[in-house]
mmCIF file of C-alpha atoms and ligand atoms in Angstrom:
data_model
loop_
_atom_site.group_PDB
_atom_site.id
_atom_site.type_symbol
_atom_site.label_atom_id
_atom_site.label_comp_id
_atom_site.label_asym_id
_atom_site.label_seq_id
_atom_site.Cartn_x
_atom_site.Cartn_y
_atom_site.Cartn_z
ATOM 1 C CA UNK C 824 35.165 159.816 -75.350
ATOM 2 C CA UNK C 825 34.405 160.748 -78.971
ATOM 3 C CA UNK C 826 33.830 164.331 -77.918
ATOM 4 C CA UNK C 827 37.083 164.499 -75.955
ATOM 5 C CA UNK C 828 39.055 163.069 -78.878
ATOM 6 C CA UNK C 829 37.439 165.522 -81.258
ATOM 7 C CA UNK C 830 38.073 168.391 -78.912
ATOM 8 C CA UNK C 831 41.754 167.474 -78.511
ATOM 9 C CA UNK C 832 42.154 167.097 -82.258
ATOM 10 C CA UNK C 833 40.523 170.499 -82.818
ATOM 11 C CA UNK C 834 42.869 172.094 -80.294
ATOM 12 C CA UNK C 835 45.896 170.449 -81.891
ATOM 13 C CA UNK C 836 44.934 171.632 -85.368
ATOM 14 C CA UNK C 837 44.127 175.055 -84.032
ATOM 15 C CA UNK C 838 47.501 175.391 -82.288
ATOM 16 C CA UNK C 839 49.229 174.370 -85.473
ATOM 17 C CA UNK C 840 47.440 177.109 -87.383
ATOM 18 C CA UNK C 841 48.175 179.632 -84.642
ATOM 19 C CA UNK C 842 51.861 178.862 -84.764
ATOM 20 C CA UNK C 843 51.847 179.496 -88.469
ATOM 21 C CA UNK C 844 49.664 182.583 -88.610
ATOM 22 C CA UNK C 845 48.933 183.994 -85.157
ATOM 23 C CA UNK C 846 45.409 184.392 -83.854
ATOM 24 C CA UNK C 847 44.400 187.574 -85.642
ATOM 25 C CA UNK C 848 42.666 187.301 -88.982
ATOM 26 C CA UNK C 849 41.823 190.170 -91.311
ATOM 27 C CA UNK C 850 39.121 189.519 -93.894
ATOM 28 C CA UNK C 851 38.239 192.086 -96.545
ATOM 29 C CA UNK C 852 34.687 192.232 -97.933
ATOM 30 C CA UNK C 853 33.741 194.377 -100.899
ATOM 31 C CA UNK C 854 30.064 195.201 -101.444
ATOM 32 C CA UNK C 855 28.544 195.339 -104.947
ATOM 33 C CA UNK C 856 28.023 198.658 -106.734
ATOM 34 C CA UNK C 857 24.513 199.764 -105.715
ATOM 35 C CA UNK C 858 21.667 200.889 -107.993
ATOM 36 C CA UNK C 859 22.422 204.585 -107.518
ATOM 37 C CA UNK C 860 26.086 204.073 -108.366
ATOM 38 C CA UNK C 861 25.222 202.055 -111.463
ATOM 39 C CA UNK C 862 22.691 204.727 -112.507
ATOM 40 C CA UNK C 863 25.199 207.567 -112.167
ATOM 41 C CA UNK C 864 27.877 205.711 -114.080
ATOM 42 C CA UNK C 865 30.269 204.971 -111.199
ATOM 43 C CA UNK C 866 32.915 202.419 -111.965
ATOM 44 C CA UNK C 867 34.660 199.863 -109.771
ATOM 45 C CA UNK C 868 38.225 200.514 -108.657
ATOM 46 C CA UNK C 869 38.633 197.082 -107.087
ATOM 47 C CA UNK C 870 40.176 194.242 -109.070
ATOM 48 C CA UNK C 871 40.249 190.640 -107.932
ATOM 49 C CA UNK C 872 42.536 187.902 -109.064
ATOM 50 C CA UNK C 873 40.733 184.796 -110.287
ATOM 51 C CA UNK C 874 43.547 182.489 -109.173
ATOM 52 C CA UNK C 875 43.523 183.300 -105.466
ATOM 53 C CA UNK C 876 41.294 184.762 -102.768
ATOM 54 C CA UNK C 877 43.687 186.633 -100.489
ATOM 55 C CA UNK C 878 44.651 189.632 -102.613
ATOM 56 C CA UNK C 879 42.996 192.553 -104.345
ATOM 57 C CA UNK C 880 44.161 195.589 -106.265
ATOM 58 C CA UNK C 881 42.899 199.143 -106.168
ATOM 59 C CA UNK C 882 43.228 200.640 -109.579
ATOM 60 C CA UNK C 883 42.828 204.339 -110.238
ATOM 61 C CA UNK C 884 43.876 206.545 -113.135
ATOM 62 C CA UNK C 885 47.271 207.294 -111.596
ATOM 63 C CA UNK C 886 48.032 204.374 -109.330
ATOM 64 C CA UNK C 887 47.664 200.697 -108.680
ATOM 65 C CA UNK C 888 48.012 199.250 -105.209
ATOM 66 C CA UNK C 889 47.944 195.690 -104.071
ATOM 67 C CA UNK C 890 46.666 194.506 -100.684
ATOM 68 C CA UNK C 891 46.870 191.115 -99.063
ATOM 69 C CA UNK C 892 44.558 189.718 -96.388
ATOM 70 C CA UNK C 893 43.743 186.385 -94.799
ATOM 71 C CA UNK C 894 40.755 186.258 -97.124
ATOM 72 C CA UNK C 895 39.051 188.529 -99.629
ATOM 73 C CA UNK C 896 35.275 188.273 -100.154
ATOM 74 C CA UNK C 897 34.079 189.521 -103.530
ATOM 75 C CA UNK C 898 30.856 191.486 -104.064
ATOM 76 C CA UNK C 899 28.882 188.458 -105.232
ATOM 77 C CA UNK C 900 29.792 186.271 -102.244
ATOM 78 C CA UNK C 901 26.914 185.242 -100.025
ATOM 79 C CA UNK C 902 26.307 185.595 -96.297
ATOM 80 C CA UNK C 903 26.738 181.785 -96.141
ATOM 81 C CA UNK C 904 30.199 182.008 -97.689
ATOM 82 C CA UNK C 905 31.204 184.702 -95.216
ATOM 83 C CA UNK C 906 29.890 182.713 -92.281
ATOM 84 C CA UNK C 907 31.607 179.525 -93.444
ATOM 85 C CA UNK C 908 34.972 181.271 -92.861
ATOM 86 C CA UNK C 909 33.872 182.790 -89.561
ATOM 87 C CA UNK C 910 32.240 179.693 -88.086
ATOM 88 C CA UNK C 911 35.333 177.815 -86.826
ATOM 89 C CA UNK C 912 36.463 180.938 -84.990
ATOM 90 C CA UNK C 913 33.160 181.890 -83.353
ATOM 91 C CA UNK C 914 32.372 178.335 -82.260
ATOM 92 C CA UNK C 915 35.693 178.108 -80.415
ATOM 93 C CA UNK C 916 33.979 180.153 -77.669
ATOM 94 C CA UNK C 917 32.412 176.788 -76.726
ATOM 95 C CA UNK C 918 35.917 175.429 -76.126
ATOM 96 C CA UNK C 919 36.568 178.244 -73.653
ATOM 97 C CA UNK C 920 38.291 180.772 -75.931
ATOM 98 C CA UNK C 921 37.428 184.477 -75.897
ATOM 99 C CA UNK C 922 36.661 185.763 -79.374
ATOM 100 C CA UNK C 923 36.180 189.227 -80.942
ATOM 101 C CA UNK C 924 34.749 189.839 -84.395
ATOM 102 C CA UNK C 925 34.806 193.414 -85.713
ATOM 103 C CA UNK C 926 33.311 195.050 -88.796
ATOM 104 C CA UNK C 927 35.353 198.114 -89.768
ATOM 105 C CA UNK C 928 34.852 200.558 -92.622
ATOM 106 C CA UNK C 929 33.274 203.642 -94.093
ATOM 107 C CA UNK C 930 29.513 204.079 -93.550
ATOM 108 C CA UNK C 931 27.543 202.331 -96.303
ATOM 109 C CA UNK C 932 30.114 199.617 -97.036
ATOM 110 C CA UNK C 933 28.143 196.771 -95.428
ATOM 111 C CA UNK C 934 29.276 196.533 -91.778
ATOM 112 C CA UNK C 935 25.712 196.088 -90.571
ATOM 113 C CA UNK C 936 24.939 193.845 -93.544
ATOM 114 C CA UNK C 937 27.808 191.544 -92.556
ATOM 115 C CA UNK C 938 27.041 191.488 -88.828
ATOM 116 C CA UNK C 939 23.236 191.885 -88.587
ATOM 117 C CA UNK C 940 22.226 191.154 -92.151
ATOM 118 C CA UNK C 941 18.599 191.517 -93.204
ATOM 119 C CA UNK C 942 15.571 189.443 -92.065
ATOM 120 C CA UNK C 943 15.792 187.206 -95.142
ATOM 121 C CA UNK C 944 19.571 187.281 -95.474
ATOM 122 C CA UNK C 945 20.896 187.085 -91.940
ATOM 123 C CA UNK C 946 24.407 187.994 -90.957
ATOM 124 C CA UNK C 947 27.159 186.716 -88.701
ATOM 125 C CA UNK C 948 25.393 187.570 -85.396
ATOM 126 C CA UNK C 949 22.311 185.427 -85.889
ATOM 127 C CA UNK C 950 24.148 182.627 -87.704
ATOM 128 C CA UNK C 951 26.651 182.460 -84.854
ATOM 129 C CA UNK C 952 23.988 181.995 -82.201
ATOM 130 C CA UNK C 953 22.250 179.421 -84.386
ATOM 131 C CA UNK C 954 25.533 177.507 -84.674
ATOM 132 C CA UNK C 955 26.257 177.761 -80.938
ATOM 133 C CA UNK C 956 22.865 176.203 -80.131
ATOM 134 C CA UNK C 957 23.462 173.509 -82.737
ATOM 135 C CA UNK C 958 26.943 172.556 -81.512
ATOM 136 C CA UNK C 959 26.030 172.753 -77.819
ATOM 137 C CA UNK C 960 23.112 170.408 -78.545
ATOM 138 C CA UNK C 961 25.448 167.939 -80.265
ATOM 139 C CA UNK C 962 27.758 167.945 -77.237
ATOM 140 C CA UNK C 963 24.856 167.486 -74.834
ATOM 141 C CA UNK C 964 26.080 164.224 -73.303
ATOM 142 C CA UNK C 965 29.463 165.651 -72.333
ATOM 143 C CA UNK C 966 29.102 169.396 -71.976
ATOM 144 C CA UNK C 967 26.314 171.482 -70.578
ATOM 145 C CA UNK C 968 26.191 175.064 -71.831
ATOM 146 C CA UNK C 969 24.340 178.175 -70.764
ATOM 147 C CA UNK C 970 24.237 181.079 -73.219
ATOM 148 C CA UNK C 971 23.656 184.725 -72.290
ATOM 149 C CA UNK C 972 23.334 187.730 -74.572
ATOM 150 C CA UNK C 973 24.089 191.397 -73.833
ATOM 151 C CA UNK C 974 23.896 194.318 -76.235
ATOM 152 C CA UNK C 975 25.377 197.741 -75.827
ATOM 153 C CA UNK C 976 26.280 200.861 -77.696
ATOM 154 C CA UNK C 977 29.355 203.007 -77.204
ATOM 155 C CA UNK C 978 28.732 206.590 -78.217
ATOM 156 C CA UNK C 979 31.096 209.444 -77.340
ATOM 157 C CA UNK C 980 32.952 207.108 -74.943
ATOM 158 C CA UNK C 981 29.727 206.384 -73.023
ATOM 159 C CA UNK C 982 28.324 202.868 -72.722
ATOM 160 C CA UNK C 983 24.574 202.383 -73.093
ATOM 161 C CA UNK C 984 22.752 199.131 -72.376
ATOM 162 C CA UNK C 985 20.515 198.257 -75.330
ATOM 163 C CA UNK C 986 18.684 195.478 -73.487
ATOM 164 C CA UNK C 987 18.293 197.368 -70.214
ATOM 165 C CA UNK C 988 15.000 198.776 -69.006
ATOM 166 C CA UNK C 989 14.394 202.307 -70.191
ATOM 167 C CA UNK C 990 17.297 201.991 -72.502
ATOM 168 C CA UNK C 991 15.951 205.058 -74.303
ATOM 169 C CA UNK C 992 16.639 207.009 -71.126
ATOM 170 C CA UNK C 993 20.174 206.107 -70.213
ATOM 171 C CA UNK C 994 20.041 207.172 -66.572
ATOM 172 C CA UNK C 995 22.109 204.173 -65.557
ATOM 173 C CA UNK C 996 25.726 204.993 -66.372
ATOM 174 C CA UNK C 997 27.640 201.875 -67.267
ATOM 175 C CA UNK C 998 31.385 201.682 -66.989
ATOM 176 C CA UNK C 999 34.213 199.191 -67.254
ATOM 177 C CA UNK C 1000 35.528 197.798 -63.966
ATOM 178 C CA UNK C 1001 38.188 195.293 -63.159
ATOM 179 C CA UNK C 1002 36.813 192.162 -61.481
ATOM 180 C CA UNK C 1003 38.614 190.249 -58.705
ATOM 181 C CA UNK C 1004 40.066 187.789 -61.226
ATOM 182 C CA UNK C 1005 41.583 190.642 -63.243
ATOM 183 C CA UNK C 1006 39.097 190.477 -66.120
ATOM 184 C CA UNK C 1007 37.146 193.490 -67.338
ATOM 185 C CA UNK C 1008 33.453 193.655 -66.490
ATOM 186 C CA UNK C 1009 30.609 196.066 -67.127
ATOM 187 C CA UNK C 1010 28.672 195.960 -63.824
ATOM 188 C CA UNK C 1011 24.922 196.359 -64.213
ATOM 189 C CA UNK C 1012 24.835 195.311 -67.863
ATOM 190 C CA UNK C 1013 21.800 193.135 -68.628
ATOM 191 C CA UNK C 1014 22.666 189.532 -69.516
ATOM 192 C CA UNK C 1015 19.684 187.733 -71.004
ATOM 193 C CA UNK C 1016 19.735 183.949 -70.838
ATOM 194 C CA UNK C 1017 18.784 182.562 -74.245
ATOM 195 C CA UNK C 1018 17.479 179.086 -75.025
ATOM 196 C CA UNK C 1019 16.750 179.179 -78.747
ATOM 197 C CA UNK C 1020 17.221 181.172 -81.952
ATOM 198 C CA UNK C 1021 13.712 182.710 -81.880
ATOM 199 C CA UNK C 1022 14.521 184.361 -78.548
ATOM 200 C CA UNK C 1023 17.818 185.560 -79.937
ATOM 201 C CA UNK C 1024 16.150 187.076 -82.994
ATOM 202 C CA UNK C 1025 13.638 188.952 -80.792
ATOM 203 C CA UNK C 1026 16.439 190.239 -78.549
ATOM 204 C CA UNK C 1027 18.550 191.372 -81.491
ATOM 205 C CA UNK C 1028 15.521 193.194 -82.915
ATOM 206 C CA UNK C 1029 14.709 194.948 -79.654
ATOM 207 C CA UNK C 1030 18.370 195.890 -79.190
ATOM 208 C CA UNK C 1031 18.474 197.417 -82.662
ATOM 209 C CA UNK C 1032 15.252 199.317 -81.950
ATOM 210 C CA UNK C 1033 16.588 200.636 -78.637
ATOM 211 C CA UNK C 1034 19.599 201.847 -80.550
ATOM 212 C CA UNK C 1035 17.592 204.206 -82.709
ATOM 213 C CA UNK C 1036 15.269 205.552 -79.988
ATOM 214 C CA UNK C 1037 15.959 209.190 -79.271
ATOM 215 C CA UNK C 1038 18.009 209.703 -82.389
ATOM 216 C CA UNK C 1039 16.879 212.372 -84.798
ATOM 217 C CA UNK C 1040 18.328 210.366 -87.621
ATOM 218 C CA UNK C 1041 18.711 206.697 -86.757
ATOM 219 C CA UNK C 1042 21.027 205.883 -89.635
ATOM 220 C CA UNK C 1043 23.323 208.726 -88.832
ATOM 221 C CA UNK C 1044 23.484 207.873 -85.150
ATOM 222 C CA UNK C 1045 24.196 204.217 -85.801
ATOM 223 C CA UNK C 1046 27.045 205.191 -88.077
ATOM 224 C CA UNK C 1047 28.598 207.244 -85.268
ATOM 225 C CA UNK C 1048 28.411 204.695 -82.462
ATOM 226 C CA UNK C 1049 29.849 201.237 -81.948
ATOM 227 C CA UNK C 1050 27.285 198.473 -81.443
ATOM 228 C CA UNK C 1051 28.442 195.469 -79.423
ATOM 229 C CA UNK C 1052 26.742 192.128 -79.019
ATOM 230 C CA UNK C 1053 28.297 190.008 -76.298
ATOM 231 C CA UNK C 1054 27.615 186.307 -75.956
ATOM 232 C CA UNK C 1055 28.669 184.783 -72.659
ATOM 233 C CA UNK C 1056 29.078 181.019 -72.617
ATOM 234 C CA UNK C 1057 29.156 179.110 -69.360
ATOM 235 C CA UNK C 1058 30.142 175.504 -69.866
ATOM 236 C CA UNK C 1059 30.289 172.564 -67.490
ATOM 237 C CA UNK C 1060 32.134 169.405 -68.402
ATOM 238 C CA UNK C 1061 29.816 166.648 -67.187
ATOM 239 C CA UNK C 1062 32.656 164.139 -67.009
ATOM 240 C CA UNK C 1063 35.223 166.000 -64.899
ATOM 241 C CA UNK C 1064 33.053 168.844 -63.566
ATOM 242 C CA UNK C 1065 35.366 171.489 -64.996
ATOM 243 C CA UNK C 1066 33.696 174.843 -65.624
ATOM 244 C CA UNK C 1067 34.496 177.409 -68.319
ATOM 245 C CA UNK C 1068 33.273 180.928 -68.920
ATOM 246 C CA UNK C 1069 34.086 182.751 -72.121
ATOM 247 C CA UNK C 1070 32.970 185.757 -74.114
ATOM 248 C CA UNK C 1071 32.300 186.243 -77.780
ATOM 249 C CA UNK C 1072 32.019 189.868 -78.921
ATOM 250 C CA UNK C 1073 30.398 190.758 -82.238
ATOM 251 C CA UNK C 1074 31.111 194.399 -82.964
ATOM 252 C CA UNK C 1075 29.659 196.703 -85.620
ATOM 253 C CA UNK C 1076 32.055 199.664 -85.408
ATOM 254 C CA UNK C 1077 31.255 203.327 -86.036
ATOM 255 C CA UNK C 1078 31.896 204.546 -89.593
ATOM 256 C CA UNK C 1079 35.603 205.136 -90.177
ATOM 257 C CA UNK C 1080 35.137 208.011 -92.635
ATOM 258 C CA UNK C 1081 37.103 211.138 -91.988
ATOM 259 C CA UNK C 1082 34.949 214.180 -91.519
ATOM 260 C CA UNK C 1083 36.197 217.367 -93.136
ATOM 261 C CA UNK C 1084 37.634 219.621 -90.425
ATOM 262 C CA UNK C 1085 36.200 222.804 -91.847
ATOM 263 C CA UNK C 1086 32.535 221.893 -92.133
ATOM 264 C CA UNK C 1087 32.374 220.225 -88.725
ATOM 265 C CA UNK C 1088 31.871 221.928 -85.426
ATOM 266 C CA UNK C 1089 30.175 221.463 -82.034
ATOM 267 C CA UNK C 1090 28.629 218.036 -81.325
ATOM 268 C CA UNK C 1091 29.634 216.613 -84.672
ATOM 269 C CA UNK C 1092 33.271 217.542 -84.139
ATOM 270 C CA UNK C 1093 33.259 215.983 -80.669
ATOM 271 C CA UNK C 1094 31.706 212.800 -82.058
ATOM 272 C CA UNK C 1095 34.210 212.444 -84.838
ATOM 273 C CA UNK C 1096 37.075 212.992 -82.406
ATOM 274 C CA UNK C 1097 35.715 210.218 -80.170
ATOM 275 C CA UNK C 1098 35.311 207.904 -83.158
ATOM 276 C CA UNK C 1099 38.823 208.588 -84.442
ATOM 277 C CA UNK C 1100 40.215 208.063 -80.976
ATOM 278 C CA UNK C 1101 38.517 204.722 -80.385
ATOM 279 C CA UNK C 1102 39.159 203.343 -83.881
ATOM 280 C CA UNK C 1103 42.812 204.260 -83.753
ATOM 281 C CA UNK C 1104 43.044 202.849 -80.205
ATOM 282 C CA UNK C 1105 41.615 199.592 -81.550
ATOM 283 C CA UNK C 1106 44.086 199.612 -84.443
ATOM 284 C CA UNK C 1107 46.950 200.271 -82.018
ATOM 285 C CA UNK C 1108 45.921 197.393 -79.753
ATOM 286 C CA UNK C 1109 45.543 194.875 -82.565
ATOM 287 C CA UNK C 1110 48.783 195.866 -84.273
ATOM 288 C CA UNK C 1111 50.626 195.715 -80.928
ATOM 289 C CA UNK C 1112 49.227 192.207 -80.444
ATOM 290 C CA UNK C 1113 50.112 191.180 -83.998
ATOM 291 C CA UNK C 1114 53.694 192.406 -83.587
ATOM 292 C CA UNK C 1115 53.886 190.801 -80.124
ATOM 293 C CA UNK C 1116 54.880 194.052 -78.440
ATOM 294 C CA UNK C 1117 54.953 193.781 -74.646
ATOM 295 C CA UNK C 1118 52.936 196.926 -73.891
ATOM 296 C CA UNK C 1119 49.397 196.772 -75.239
ATOM 297 C CA UNK C 1120 47.635 200.161 -74.935
ATOM 298 C CA UNK C 1121 44.159 198.909 -73.897
ATOM 299 C CA UNK C 1122 43.313 201.900 -71.733
ATOM 300 C CA UNK C 1123 43.185 204.473 -74.522
ATOM 301 C CA UNK C 1124 39.469 204.007 -75.239
ATOM 302 C CA UNK C 1125 36.309 202.557 -73.669
ATOM 303 C CA UNK C 1126 36.071 200.058 -76.488
ATOM 304 C CA UNK C 1127 39.527 198.531 -76.075
ATOM 305 C CA UNK C 1128 39.355 198.714 -72.281
ATOM 306 C CA UNK C 1129 36.037 196.848 -72.250
ATOM 307 C CA UNK C 1130 37.407 194.210 -74.630
ATOM 308 C CA UNK C 1131 40.756 193.863 -72.868
ATOM 309 C CA UNK C 1132 40.163 190.327 -71.554
ATOM 310 C CA UNK C 1133 38.992 189.222 -75.007
ATOM 311 C CA UNK C 1134 41.867 190.653 -77.053
ATOM 312 C CA UNK C 1135 45.318 189.134 -76.846
ATOM 313 C CA UNK C 1136 46.629 186.034 -75.111
ATOM 314 C CA UNK C 1137 45.043 183.038 -76.748
ATOM 315 C CA UNK C 1138 41.930 185.037 -77.680
ATOM 316 C CA UNK C 1139 40.893 184.980 -81.318
ATOM 317 C CA UNK C 1140 40.225 188.093 -83.360
ATOM 318 C CA UNK C 1141 38.682 188.640 -86.759
ATOM 319 C CA UNK C 1142 38.502 192.056 -88.390
ATOM 320 C CA UNK C 1143 36.206 192.433 -91.406
ATOM 321 C CA UNK C 1144 37.373 195.405 -93.426
ATOM 322 C CA UNK C 1145 34.396 196.499 -95.455
ATOM 323 C CA UNK C 1146 34.954 198.467 -98.642
ATOM 324 C CA UNK C 1147 32.974 200.099 -101.427
ATOM 325 C CA UNK C 1148 33.987 199.342 -105.017
ATOM 326 C CA UNK C 1149 33.012 202.783 -106.287
ATOM 327 C CA UNK C 1150 35.523 205.250 -107.742
ATOM 328 C CA UNK C 1151 33.746 207.955 -105.729
ATOM 329 C CA UNK C 1152 34.867 206.263 -102.479
ATOM 330 C CA UNK C 1153 38.474 205.654 -103.542
ATOM 331 C CA UNK C 1154 40.029 207.834 -100.827
ATOM 332 C CA UNK C 1155 38.122 206.191 -97.957
ATOM 333 C CA UNK C 1156 38.705 202.730 -99.424
ATOM 334 C CA UNK C 1157 42.461 203.297 -99.446
ATOM 335 C CA UNK C 1158 42.318 204.598 -95.856
ATOM 336 C CA UNK C 1159 40.446 201.481 -94.707
ATOM 337 C CA UNK C 1160 42.776 199.118 -96.541
ATOM 338 C CA UNK C 1161 45.840 200.913 -95.166
ATOM 339 C CA UNK C 1162 44.395 200.728 -91.647
ATOM 340 C CA UNK C 1163 43.753 197.005 -92.046
ATOM 341 C CA UNK C 1164 47.220 196.348 -93.432
ATOM 342 C CA UNK C 1165 48.777 198.224 -90.529
ATOM 343 C CA UNK C 1166 46.664 196.240 -88.066
ATOM 344 C CA UNK C 1167 47.770 192.976 -89.607
ATOM 345 C CA UNK C 1168 51.384 194.061 -89.815
ATOM 346 C CA UNK C 1169 51.408 193.335 -93.521
ATOM 347 C CA UNK C 1170 53.440 195.510 -95.834
ATOM 348 C CA UNK C 1171 51.717 196.789 -98.912
ATOM 349 C CA UNK C 1172 53.521 195.578 -101.974
ATOM 350 C CA UNK C 1173 53.870 197.221 -105.353
ATOM 351 C CA UNK C 1174 51.242 196.306 -107.894
ATOM 352 C CA UNK C 1175 51.796 193.022 -109.617
ATOM 353 C CA UNK C 1176 52.948 193.125 -113.190
ATOM 354 C CA UNK C 1177 50.113 192.891 -115.664
ATOM 355 C CA UNK C 1178 50.502 189.941 -117.977
HETATM 356 P P1 ADP D 1408 27.252 200.163 -92.984
HETATM 357 O O1 ADP D 1408 26.758 199.377 -91.817
HETATM 358 O O2 ADP D 1408 28.703 199.937 -93.254
HETATM 359 O O3 ADP D 1408 26.920 201.630 -92.911
HETATM 360 P P2 ADP D 1408 25.182 198.787 -94.446
HETATM 361 O O4 ADP D 1408 25.350 197.428 -93.896
HETATM 362 O O5 ADP D 1408 24.057 199.593 -93.915
HETATM 363 O O6 ADP D 1408 26.535 199.621 -94.312
HETATM 364 O O7 ADP D 1408 25.109 198.641 -96.025
HETATM 365 C C1 ADP D 1408 24.693 199.703 -96.882
HETATM 366 C C2 ADP D 1408 23.743 199.134 -97.943
HETATM 367 O O8 ADP D 1408 24.427 198.239 -98.816
HETATM 368 C C3 ADP D 1408 22.604 198.343 -97.341
HETATM 369 O O9 ADP D 1408 21.433 198.589 -98.081
HETATM 370 C C4 ADP D 1408 23.045 196.900 -97.497
HETATM 371 O O10 ADP D 1408 21.943 196.013 -97.560
HETATM 372 C C5 ADP D 1408 23.826 196.945 -98.805
HETATM 373 N N1 ADP D 1408 24.901 195.939 -98.826
HETATM 374 C C6 ADP D 1408 26.038 195.994 -98.112
HETATM 375 N N2 ADP D 1408 26.838 194.945 -98.377
HETATM 376 C C7 ADP D 1408 26.201 194.190 -99.277
HETATM 377 C C8 ADP D 1408 26.509 192.966 -99.958
HETATM 378 N N3 ADP D 1408 27.658 192.307 -99.736
HETATM 379 N N4 ADP D 1408 25.598 192.485 -100.839
HETATM 380 C C9 ADP D 1408 24.446 193.150 -101.051
HETATM 381 N N5 ADP D 1408 24.099 194.302 -100.458
HETATM 382 C C10 ADP D 1408 24.950 194.830 -99.575
#
């Protein structure tokens, strides 16, 4: 009874928020200047406003631009603070909602830090699973949940299973297929049932290792592929027998940096074309959803096609736009912020008057 009341109240509050703001959130996170940048005298071009946490300004010698998001995380903000804002959205997968969380930005801006984190400063992925176990335990008398984890990489429009056997030798070609109920599936993808956070941590580690196998330069490869963690939740309501199945996708996107046309050729050119194509396809899908356009162009990339059933409708989406504060990255930072503003359908305003 208590659970049902709580669940109804949560849904009511959630619907209220949705009516006001829609179900797409864009969060911006700025990393701190790193040691090398401090040593070489780089300065920060990002200015925050102490009175609110939804706007920032990019200040350069000849311009000042203001950007507005659903939330802005400053360099000093902790992984806990970031997760506190993400938690209500990711845990709604237990109520039967499909959820997608993306980290977007130039390589080196903290996408992996936000999603994976480090062993002693864990990110959204691990904290999410920890929370899902916690909440499903609390609901034990009313709901029974089964959690499954899959991990894959999308590189040059090819899907590779990171938990599959011989994942270093991707003989098994995975592709997106439409299931009988109209949802998108990836037949053959390994789904590992998980019972506790230790198992999850081991799986996440082995997935990350599989990702770098075969790469001449692991860091470079990971910056040029999308890494997707999918959590499947199967729930059974013990009171009325109703069953739910929902997906939560946690996506560390390929680096958004533009590669100079002149110095790139061969494989590298092909890669950057695939990355541009899939990132702009993702931007197109989210902005079409935000503006409530009737045609949503899901089929333009593997990424959006695979996520089709989890983007749109009453699905929830969070995009973390990661930026660097350094003056040396100004161009890429503006590109990322412009992309995010377009996605959110928010106009960029003129800089606020300095007082
Ligand atoms: P990306 O995945 O975007 O290429 P990384 O997550 O690898 O970037 O981050 C680059 C470096 O910056 C890493 O050493 C990471 O630990 C550090 N870093 C990123 N964001 C933060 C942050 N908010 N606080 C502290 N260090 C960070």
